[in-house]
Short mmCIF file of C-alpha atoms in Angstrom, two decimals:
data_model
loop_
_atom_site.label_atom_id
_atom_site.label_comp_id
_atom_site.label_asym_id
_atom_site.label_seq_id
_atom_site.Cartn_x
_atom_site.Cartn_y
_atom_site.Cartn_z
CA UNK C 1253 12.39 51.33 -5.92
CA UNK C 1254 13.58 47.88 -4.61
CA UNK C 1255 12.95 44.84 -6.50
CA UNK C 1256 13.26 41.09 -6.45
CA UNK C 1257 16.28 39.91 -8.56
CA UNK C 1258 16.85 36.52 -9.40
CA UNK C 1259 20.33 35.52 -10.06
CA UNK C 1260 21.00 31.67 -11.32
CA UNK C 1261 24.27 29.69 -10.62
CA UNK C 1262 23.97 26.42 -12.44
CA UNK C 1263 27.80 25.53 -12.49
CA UNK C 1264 29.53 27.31 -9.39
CA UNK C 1265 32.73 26.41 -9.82
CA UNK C 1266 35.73 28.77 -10.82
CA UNK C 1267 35.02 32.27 -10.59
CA UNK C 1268 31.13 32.42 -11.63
CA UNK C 1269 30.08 32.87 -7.96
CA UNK C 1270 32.72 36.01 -7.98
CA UNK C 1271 30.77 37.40 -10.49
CA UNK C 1272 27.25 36.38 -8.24
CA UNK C 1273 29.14 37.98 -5.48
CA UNK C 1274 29.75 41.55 -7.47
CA UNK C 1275 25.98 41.53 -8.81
CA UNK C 1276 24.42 40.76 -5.46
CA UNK C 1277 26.65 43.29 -3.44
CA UNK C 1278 25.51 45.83 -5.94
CA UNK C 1279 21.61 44.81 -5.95
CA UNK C 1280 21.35 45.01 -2.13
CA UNK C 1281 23.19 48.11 -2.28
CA UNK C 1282 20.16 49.13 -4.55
CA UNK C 1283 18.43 47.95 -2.03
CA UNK C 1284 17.26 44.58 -3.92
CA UNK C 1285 16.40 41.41 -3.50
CA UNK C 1286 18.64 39.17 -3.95
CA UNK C 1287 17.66 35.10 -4.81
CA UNK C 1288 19.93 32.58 -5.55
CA UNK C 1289 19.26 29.93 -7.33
CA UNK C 1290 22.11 26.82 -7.61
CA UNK C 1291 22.50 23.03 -6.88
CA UNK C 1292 23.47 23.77 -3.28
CA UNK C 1293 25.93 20.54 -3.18
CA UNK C 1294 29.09 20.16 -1.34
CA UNK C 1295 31.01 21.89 -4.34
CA UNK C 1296 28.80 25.27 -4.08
CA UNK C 1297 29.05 25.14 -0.43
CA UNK C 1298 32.85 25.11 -0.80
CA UNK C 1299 33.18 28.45 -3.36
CA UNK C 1300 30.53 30.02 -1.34
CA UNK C 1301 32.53 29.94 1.83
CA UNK C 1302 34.86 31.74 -0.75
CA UNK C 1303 33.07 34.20 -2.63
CA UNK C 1304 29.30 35.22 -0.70
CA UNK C 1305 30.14 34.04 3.29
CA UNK C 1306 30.42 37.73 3.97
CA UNK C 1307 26.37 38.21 2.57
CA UNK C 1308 24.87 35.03 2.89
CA UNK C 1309 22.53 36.35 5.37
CA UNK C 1310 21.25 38.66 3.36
CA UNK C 1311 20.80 36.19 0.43
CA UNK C 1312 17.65 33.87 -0.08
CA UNK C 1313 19.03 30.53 -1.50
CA UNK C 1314 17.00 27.98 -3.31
CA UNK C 1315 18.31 24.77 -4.10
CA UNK C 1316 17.72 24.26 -7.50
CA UNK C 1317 18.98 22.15 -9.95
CA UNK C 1318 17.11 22.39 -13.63
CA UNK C 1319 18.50 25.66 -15.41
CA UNK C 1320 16.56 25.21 -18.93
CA UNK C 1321 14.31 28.40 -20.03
CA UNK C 1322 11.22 27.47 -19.17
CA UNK C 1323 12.75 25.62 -15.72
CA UNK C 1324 14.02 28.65 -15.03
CA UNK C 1325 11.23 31.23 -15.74
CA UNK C 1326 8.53 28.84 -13.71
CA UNK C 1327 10.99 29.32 -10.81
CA UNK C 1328 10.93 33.67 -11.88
CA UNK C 1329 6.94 33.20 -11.44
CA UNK C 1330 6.71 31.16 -8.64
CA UNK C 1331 9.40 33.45 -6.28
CA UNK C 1332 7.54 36.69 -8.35
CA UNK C 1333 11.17 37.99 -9.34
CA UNK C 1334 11.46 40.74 -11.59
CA UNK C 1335 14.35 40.26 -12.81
CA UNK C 1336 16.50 36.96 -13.84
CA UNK C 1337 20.34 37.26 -14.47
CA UNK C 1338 22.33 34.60 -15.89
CA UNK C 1339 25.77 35.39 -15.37
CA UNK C 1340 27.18 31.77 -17.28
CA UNK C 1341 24.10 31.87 -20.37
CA UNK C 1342 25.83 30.46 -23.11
CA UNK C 1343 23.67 27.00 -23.04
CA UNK C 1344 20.48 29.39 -22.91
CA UNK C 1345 21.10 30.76 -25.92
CA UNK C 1346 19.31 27.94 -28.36
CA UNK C 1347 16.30 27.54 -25.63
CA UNK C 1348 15.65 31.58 -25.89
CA UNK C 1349 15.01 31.15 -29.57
CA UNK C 1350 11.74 29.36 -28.76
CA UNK C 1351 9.67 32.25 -27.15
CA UNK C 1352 7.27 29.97 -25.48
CA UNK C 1353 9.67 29.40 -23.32
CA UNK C 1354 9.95 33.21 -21.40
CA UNK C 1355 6.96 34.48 -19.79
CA UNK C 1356 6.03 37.92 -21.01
CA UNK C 1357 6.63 39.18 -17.53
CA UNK C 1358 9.72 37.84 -16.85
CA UNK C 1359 12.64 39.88 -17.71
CA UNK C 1360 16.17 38.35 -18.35
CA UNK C 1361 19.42 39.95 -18.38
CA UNK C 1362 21.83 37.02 -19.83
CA UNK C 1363 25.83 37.47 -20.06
CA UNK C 1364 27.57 34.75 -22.71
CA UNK C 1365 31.38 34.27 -22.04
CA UNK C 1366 32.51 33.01 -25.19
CA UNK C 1367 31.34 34.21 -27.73
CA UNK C 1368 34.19 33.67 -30.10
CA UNK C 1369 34.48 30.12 -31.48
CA UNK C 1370 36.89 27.87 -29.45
CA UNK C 1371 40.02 26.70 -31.12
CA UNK C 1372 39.86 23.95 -33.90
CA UNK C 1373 42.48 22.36 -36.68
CA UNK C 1374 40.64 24.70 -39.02
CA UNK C 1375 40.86 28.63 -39.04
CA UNK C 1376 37.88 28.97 -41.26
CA UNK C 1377 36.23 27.01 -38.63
CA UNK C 1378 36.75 28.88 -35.62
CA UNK C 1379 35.04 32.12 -38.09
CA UNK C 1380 32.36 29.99 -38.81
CA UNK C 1381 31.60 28.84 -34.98
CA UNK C 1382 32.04 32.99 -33.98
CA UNK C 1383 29.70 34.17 -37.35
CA UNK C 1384 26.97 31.22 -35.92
CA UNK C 1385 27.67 32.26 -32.43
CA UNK C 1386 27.12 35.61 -33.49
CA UNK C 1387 23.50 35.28 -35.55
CA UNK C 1388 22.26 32.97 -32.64
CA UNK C 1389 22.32 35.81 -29.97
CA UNK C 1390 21.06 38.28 -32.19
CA UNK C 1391 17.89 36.03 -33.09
CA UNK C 1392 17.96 35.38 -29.16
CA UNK C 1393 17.66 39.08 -28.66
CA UNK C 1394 15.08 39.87 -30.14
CA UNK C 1395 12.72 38.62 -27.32
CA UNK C 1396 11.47 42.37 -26.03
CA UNK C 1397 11.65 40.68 -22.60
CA UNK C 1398 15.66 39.40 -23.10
CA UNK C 1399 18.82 41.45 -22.67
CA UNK C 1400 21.95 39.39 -23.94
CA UNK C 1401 25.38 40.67 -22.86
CA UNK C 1402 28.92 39.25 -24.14
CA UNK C 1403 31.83 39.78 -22.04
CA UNK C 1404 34.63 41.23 -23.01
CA UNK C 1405 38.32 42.26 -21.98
CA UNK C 1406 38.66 44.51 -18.79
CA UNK C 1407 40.73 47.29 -20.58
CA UNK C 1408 37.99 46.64 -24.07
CA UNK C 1409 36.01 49.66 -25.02
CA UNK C 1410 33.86 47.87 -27.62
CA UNK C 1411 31.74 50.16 -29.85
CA UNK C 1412 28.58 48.00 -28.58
CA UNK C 1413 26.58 48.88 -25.58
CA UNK C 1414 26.09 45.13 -25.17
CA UNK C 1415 29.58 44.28 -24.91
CA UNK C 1416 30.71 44.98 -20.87
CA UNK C 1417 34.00 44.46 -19.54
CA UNK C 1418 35.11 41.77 -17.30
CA UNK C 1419 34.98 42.69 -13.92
CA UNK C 1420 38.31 43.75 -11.93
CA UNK C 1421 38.69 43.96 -8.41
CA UNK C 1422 41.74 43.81 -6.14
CA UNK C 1423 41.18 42.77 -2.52
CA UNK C 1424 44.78 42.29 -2.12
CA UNK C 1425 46.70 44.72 0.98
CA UNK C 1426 50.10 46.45 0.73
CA UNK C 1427 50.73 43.60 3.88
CA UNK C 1428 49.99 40.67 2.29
CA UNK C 1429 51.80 41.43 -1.19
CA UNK C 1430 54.80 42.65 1.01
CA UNK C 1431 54.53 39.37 2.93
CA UNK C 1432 54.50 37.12 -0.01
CA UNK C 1433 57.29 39.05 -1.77
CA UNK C 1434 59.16 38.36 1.42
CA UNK C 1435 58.48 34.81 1.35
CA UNK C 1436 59.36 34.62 -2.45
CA UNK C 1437 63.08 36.13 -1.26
CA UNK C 1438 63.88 33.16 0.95
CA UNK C 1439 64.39 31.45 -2.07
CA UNK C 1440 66.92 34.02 -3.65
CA UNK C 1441 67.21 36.72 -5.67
CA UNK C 1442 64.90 35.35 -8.69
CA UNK C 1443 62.32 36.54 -11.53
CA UNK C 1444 59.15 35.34 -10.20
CA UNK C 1445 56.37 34.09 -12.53
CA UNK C 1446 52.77 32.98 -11.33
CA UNK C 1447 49.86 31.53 -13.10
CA UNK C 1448 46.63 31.65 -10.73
CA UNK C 1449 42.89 30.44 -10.68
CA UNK C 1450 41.99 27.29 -11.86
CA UNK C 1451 44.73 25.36 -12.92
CA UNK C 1452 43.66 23.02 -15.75
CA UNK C 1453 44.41 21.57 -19.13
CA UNK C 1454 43.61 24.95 -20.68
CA UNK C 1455 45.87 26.62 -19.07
CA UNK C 1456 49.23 24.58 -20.24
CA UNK C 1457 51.24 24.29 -17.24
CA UNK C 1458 53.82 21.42 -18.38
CA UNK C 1459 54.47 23.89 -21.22
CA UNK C 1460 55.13 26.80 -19.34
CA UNK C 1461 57.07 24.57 -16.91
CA UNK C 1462 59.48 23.30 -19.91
CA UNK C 1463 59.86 26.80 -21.25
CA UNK C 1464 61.65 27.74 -17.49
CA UNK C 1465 63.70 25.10 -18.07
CA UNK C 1466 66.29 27.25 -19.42
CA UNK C 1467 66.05 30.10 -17.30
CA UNK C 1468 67.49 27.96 -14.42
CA UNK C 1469 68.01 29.60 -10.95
CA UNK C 1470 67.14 33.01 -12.44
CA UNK C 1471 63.33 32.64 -12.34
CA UNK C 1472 60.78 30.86 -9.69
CA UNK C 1473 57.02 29.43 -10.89
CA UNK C 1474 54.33 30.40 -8.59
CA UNK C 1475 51.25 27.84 -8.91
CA UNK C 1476 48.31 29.51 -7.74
CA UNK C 1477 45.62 27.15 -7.56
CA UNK C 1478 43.96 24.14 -7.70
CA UNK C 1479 45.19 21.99 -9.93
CA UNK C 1480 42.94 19.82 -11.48
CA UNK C 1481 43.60 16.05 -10.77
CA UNK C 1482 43.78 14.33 -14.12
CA UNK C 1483 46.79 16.79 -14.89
CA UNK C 1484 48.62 15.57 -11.72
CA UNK C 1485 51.16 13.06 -12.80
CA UNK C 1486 51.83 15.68 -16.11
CA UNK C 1487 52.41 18.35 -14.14
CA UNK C 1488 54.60 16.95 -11.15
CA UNK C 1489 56.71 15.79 -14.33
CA UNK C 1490 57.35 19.30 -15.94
CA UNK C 1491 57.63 20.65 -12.15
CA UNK C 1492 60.47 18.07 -11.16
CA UNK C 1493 62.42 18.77 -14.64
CA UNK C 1494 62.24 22.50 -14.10
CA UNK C 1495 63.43 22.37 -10.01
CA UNK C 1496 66.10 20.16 -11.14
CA UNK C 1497 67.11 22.80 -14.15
CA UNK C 1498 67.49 25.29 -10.72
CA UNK C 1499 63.81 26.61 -11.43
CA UNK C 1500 62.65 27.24 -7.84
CA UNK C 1501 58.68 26.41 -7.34
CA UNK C 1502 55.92 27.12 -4.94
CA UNK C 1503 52.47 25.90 -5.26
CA UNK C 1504 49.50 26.32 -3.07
CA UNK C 1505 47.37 23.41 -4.66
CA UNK C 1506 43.66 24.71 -3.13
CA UNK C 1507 40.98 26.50 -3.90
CA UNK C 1508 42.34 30.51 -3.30
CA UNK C 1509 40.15 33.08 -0.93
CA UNK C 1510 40.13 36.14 -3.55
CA UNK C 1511 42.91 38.37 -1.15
CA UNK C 1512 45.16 34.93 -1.78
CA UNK C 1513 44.43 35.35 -5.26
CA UNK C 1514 45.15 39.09 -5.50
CA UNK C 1515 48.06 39.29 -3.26
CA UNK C 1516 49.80 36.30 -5.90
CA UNK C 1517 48.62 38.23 -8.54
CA UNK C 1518 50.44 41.57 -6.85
CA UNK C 1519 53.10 40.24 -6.03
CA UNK C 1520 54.64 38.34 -8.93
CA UNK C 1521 56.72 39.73 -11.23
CA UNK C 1522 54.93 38.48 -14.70
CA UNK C 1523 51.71 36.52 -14.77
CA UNK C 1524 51.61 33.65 -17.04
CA UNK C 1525 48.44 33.23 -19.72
CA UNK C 1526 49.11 30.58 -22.10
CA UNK C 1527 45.32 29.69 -22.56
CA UNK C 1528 44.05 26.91 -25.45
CA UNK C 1529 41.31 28.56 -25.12
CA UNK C 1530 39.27 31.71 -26.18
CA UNK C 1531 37.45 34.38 -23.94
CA UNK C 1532 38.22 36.87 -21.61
CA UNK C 1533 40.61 36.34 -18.61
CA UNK C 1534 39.87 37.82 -15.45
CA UNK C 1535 43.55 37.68 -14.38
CA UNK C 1536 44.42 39.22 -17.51
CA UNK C 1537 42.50 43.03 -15.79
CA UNK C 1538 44.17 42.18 -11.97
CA UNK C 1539 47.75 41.61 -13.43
CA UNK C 1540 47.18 45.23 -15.03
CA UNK C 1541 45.31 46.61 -12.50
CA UNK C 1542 48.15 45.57 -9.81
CA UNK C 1543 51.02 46.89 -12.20
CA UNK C 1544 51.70 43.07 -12.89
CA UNK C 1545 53.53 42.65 -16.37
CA UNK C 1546 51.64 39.73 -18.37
CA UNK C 1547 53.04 37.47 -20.87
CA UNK C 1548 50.33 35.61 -23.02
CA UNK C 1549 50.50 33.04 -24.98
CA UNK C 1550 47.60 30.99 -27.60
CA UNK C 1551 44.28 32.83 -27.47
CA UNK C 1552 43.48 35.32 -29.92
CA UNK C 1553 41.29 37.37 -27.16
CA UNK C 1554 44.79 37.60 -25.39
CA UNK C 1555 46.40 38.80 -28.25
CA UNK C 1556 44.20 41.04 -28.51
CA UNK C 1557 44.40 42.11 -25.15
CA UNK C 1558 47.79 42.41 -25.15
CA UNK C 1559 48.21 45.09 -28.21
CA UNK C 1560 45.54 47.39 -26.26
CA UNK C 1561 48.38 47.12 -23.12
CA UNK C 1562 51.83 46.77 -25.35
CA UNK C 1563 53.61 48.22 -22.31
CA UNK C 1564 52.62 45.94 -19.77
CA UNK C 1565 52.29 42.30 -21.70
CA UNK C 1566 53.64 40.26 -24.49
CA UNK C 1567 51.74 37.92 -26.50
CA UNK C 1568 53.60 34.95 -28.08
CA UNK C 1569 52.56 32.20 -29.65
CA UNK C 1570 51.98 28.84 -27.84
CA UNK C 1571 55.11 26.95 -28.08
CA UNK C 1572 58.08 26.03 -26.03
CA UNK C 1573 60.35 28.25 -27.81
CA UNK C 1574 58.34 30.88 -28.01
CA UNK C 1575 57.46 31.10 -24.32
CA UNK C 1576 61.24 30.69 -23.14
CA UNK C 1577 61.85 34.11 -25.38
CA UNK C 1578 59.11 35.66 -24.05
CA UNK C 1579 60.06 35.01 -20.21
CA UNK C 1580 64.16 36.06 -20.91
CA UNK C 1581 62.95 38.69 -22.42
CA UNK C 1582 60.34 39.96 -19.43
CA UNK C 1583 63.14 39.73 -16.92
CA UNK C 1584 64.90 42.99 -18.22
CA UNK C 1585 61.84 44.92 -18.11
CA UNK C 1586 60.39 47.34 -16.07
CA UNK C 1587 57.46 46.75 -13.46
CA UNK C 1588 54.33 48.30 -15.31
CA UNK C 1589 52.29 51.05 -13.87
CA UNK C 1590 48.78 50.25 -12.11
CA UNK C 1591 46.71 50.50 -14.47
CA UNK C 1592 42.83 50.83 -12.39
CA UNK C 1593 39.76 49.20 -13.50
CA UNK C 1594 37.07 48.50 -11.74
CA UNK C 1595 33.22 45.92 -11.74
CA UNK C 1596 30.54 49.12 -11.58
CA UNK C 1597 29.98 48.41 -15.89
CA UNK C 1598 29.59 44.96 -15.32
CA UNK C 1599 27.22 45.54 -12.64
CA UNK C 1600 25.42 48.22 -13.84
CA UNK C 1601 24.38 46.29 -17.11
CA UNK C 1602 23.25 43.20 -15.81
CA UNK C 1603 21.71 45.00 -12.95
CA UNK C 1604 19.40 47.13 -15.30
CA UNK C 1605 15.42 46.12 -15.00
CA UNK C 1606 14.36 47.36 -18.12
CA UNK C 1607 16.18 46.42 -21.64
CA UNK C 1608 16.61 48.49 -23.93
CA UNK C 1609 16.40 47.92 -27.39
CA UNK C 1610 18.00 50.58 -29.39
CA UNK C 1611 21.84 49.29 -29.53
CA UNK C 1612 23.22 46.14 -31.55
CA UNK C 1613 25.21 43.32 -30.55
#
């Protein structure tokens, strides 16, 4: 039975409109409707031409730019939607406490990304954040009409229904990896290591940089990405000590189409995680879905991650020293086998029209 689905994009940077992309494909292939609502400025028009030029016909887009509860279940009443999903929700959570706020009819499937507390000077505090994190959604969920999802790791099989895997898809070809390997080669016979996406403070690229340093002409940095401007002057620093240590360095400074993005991913020899920051990474399930070996550094989540996939990646801790072990010791290793995951559970959850209220978080 088809239905009107309401998906909302209030920040579309990054890769939140490839997760809009995977939920609309699969609603029209249910043979939905698909709404989308987003500030339709000059930065959604440029990941759009990215991520949904391929079914932006079959989209209805309204330019909206007020995401709280109630702004957001007027616009479910008005367009007569049956279904809102939030794919980015972790700002809704406090506004879902007050029920007033969600029509009765109105049914809301909401996905929070972190919901581990971010780093702080103070272990006990990051528990406390995550505990508080933790007895917010569950108050949240108990709206009948509200279905809250956390995301987890691609290759996590959490014991709650409520807890879906991050999405992995490769749109990478055996001809574009093979073409970018070949381009690698022109710069000699080297270890390459890549980190991809969004390239900004969280992601600690002077550090990873420094850490080549004494790997010399053995190893090559692949910088995948925009990098974001305020990090400029940092990172051209760290890049010019490492190429004059012998490190050889490519960057493609601009926002990736997703086969750019896969075929780097491919076609590296290591992908690089050092992350300050907690949650699930994406590029964590490509690099093992491409038989990419990882090395992570910093987040707990990728710690994690990494002792569910001990023979593909390496966590370390996030230091210099620590890193510059962790990469000699990654270039007398084996490639890793593909290891194949796929979006249908992400989809699948946050697709559902009726929540159900028998699981925990």
């Amino acid at each position: 039975m088809s239905s009107r689905i309401l998906i909302v994009a209030p920040d579309t940077g990054g890769h939140r409109l490839y997760y809009v992309r995977l939920l609309a494909e699969a609603a029209l292939h249910k043979g939905h409707e698909v709404l989308l609502a987003a500030p339709l400025d000059e930065k959604f028009q440029e990941f759009a031409a990215v991520h949904l030029d391929h079914i932006a016909a079959r989209l209805s887009f309204i330019d909206h730019s007020t995401f709280s509860a109630a702004a957001i279940t007027r616009l479910a009443v008005t367009k007569d939607a049956d279904l809102v999903i939030h794919p980015d929700g972790d700002e809704l959570l406090m506004q879902l406490l007050r029920t007033r706020a969600i029509e009765p009819k109105v049914r809301w499937n909401l996905l929070v990304m972190r919901p581990q507390g971010q780093p702080s000077r103070s272990p006990g505090l990051v528990r406390l954040k995550s505990v508080v994190k933790l007895m917010i959604r569950l108050a949240a969920n108990r709206h009948p009409n509200v279905e809250i999802y956390t995301l987890g790791s691609a290759g996590e099989r959490s014991r709650s229904r409520r807890t879906i895997p991050d999405p992995v898809t490769l749109s990478s070809s055996d001809t574009s990896v093979d073409l970018l390997r070949g381009d690698l080669k022109t710069s000699g016979d080297r270890y390459w290591f890549a980190v991809v996406g969004a390239l900004d403070e969280r992601k600690n690229i002077p550090m990873i940089a420094n850490a080549l340093v004494p790997l010399g002409a053995s190893v090559g940095l692949v910088l995948a990405g925009r990098i974001a401007p305020p990090l400029l002057v940092e990172v051209d620093r760290a890049l010019a000590e490492a190429t004059a240590a012998g490190v050889a360095v490519r960057r493609m400074d601009r926002l990736l189409s997703d086969e750019e993005l896969d075929t780097t991913v491919a076609a590296a020899d290591c992908v690089v995680l050092a992350h300050s920051n907690e949650g699930s990474s994406g590029i964590f399930g490509k690099a093992l879905a491409a038989g990419t070996r990882v090395v992570a550094a910093g987040a707990r989540t990728l710690r994690a991650d990494c002792r569910q996939a001990s023979d593909s990646a390496t966590w370390t801790p996030l230091r210099v020293e620590s890193l510059t072990t962790a990469f000699r010791e990654a270039l007398g290793l084996p490639r890793p086998s593909p290891n194949h995951h796929s979006a249908s559970e992400f989809t699948e959850s946050l697709l559902q029209l009726q929540p159900s209220k028998a699981h925990s978080c």
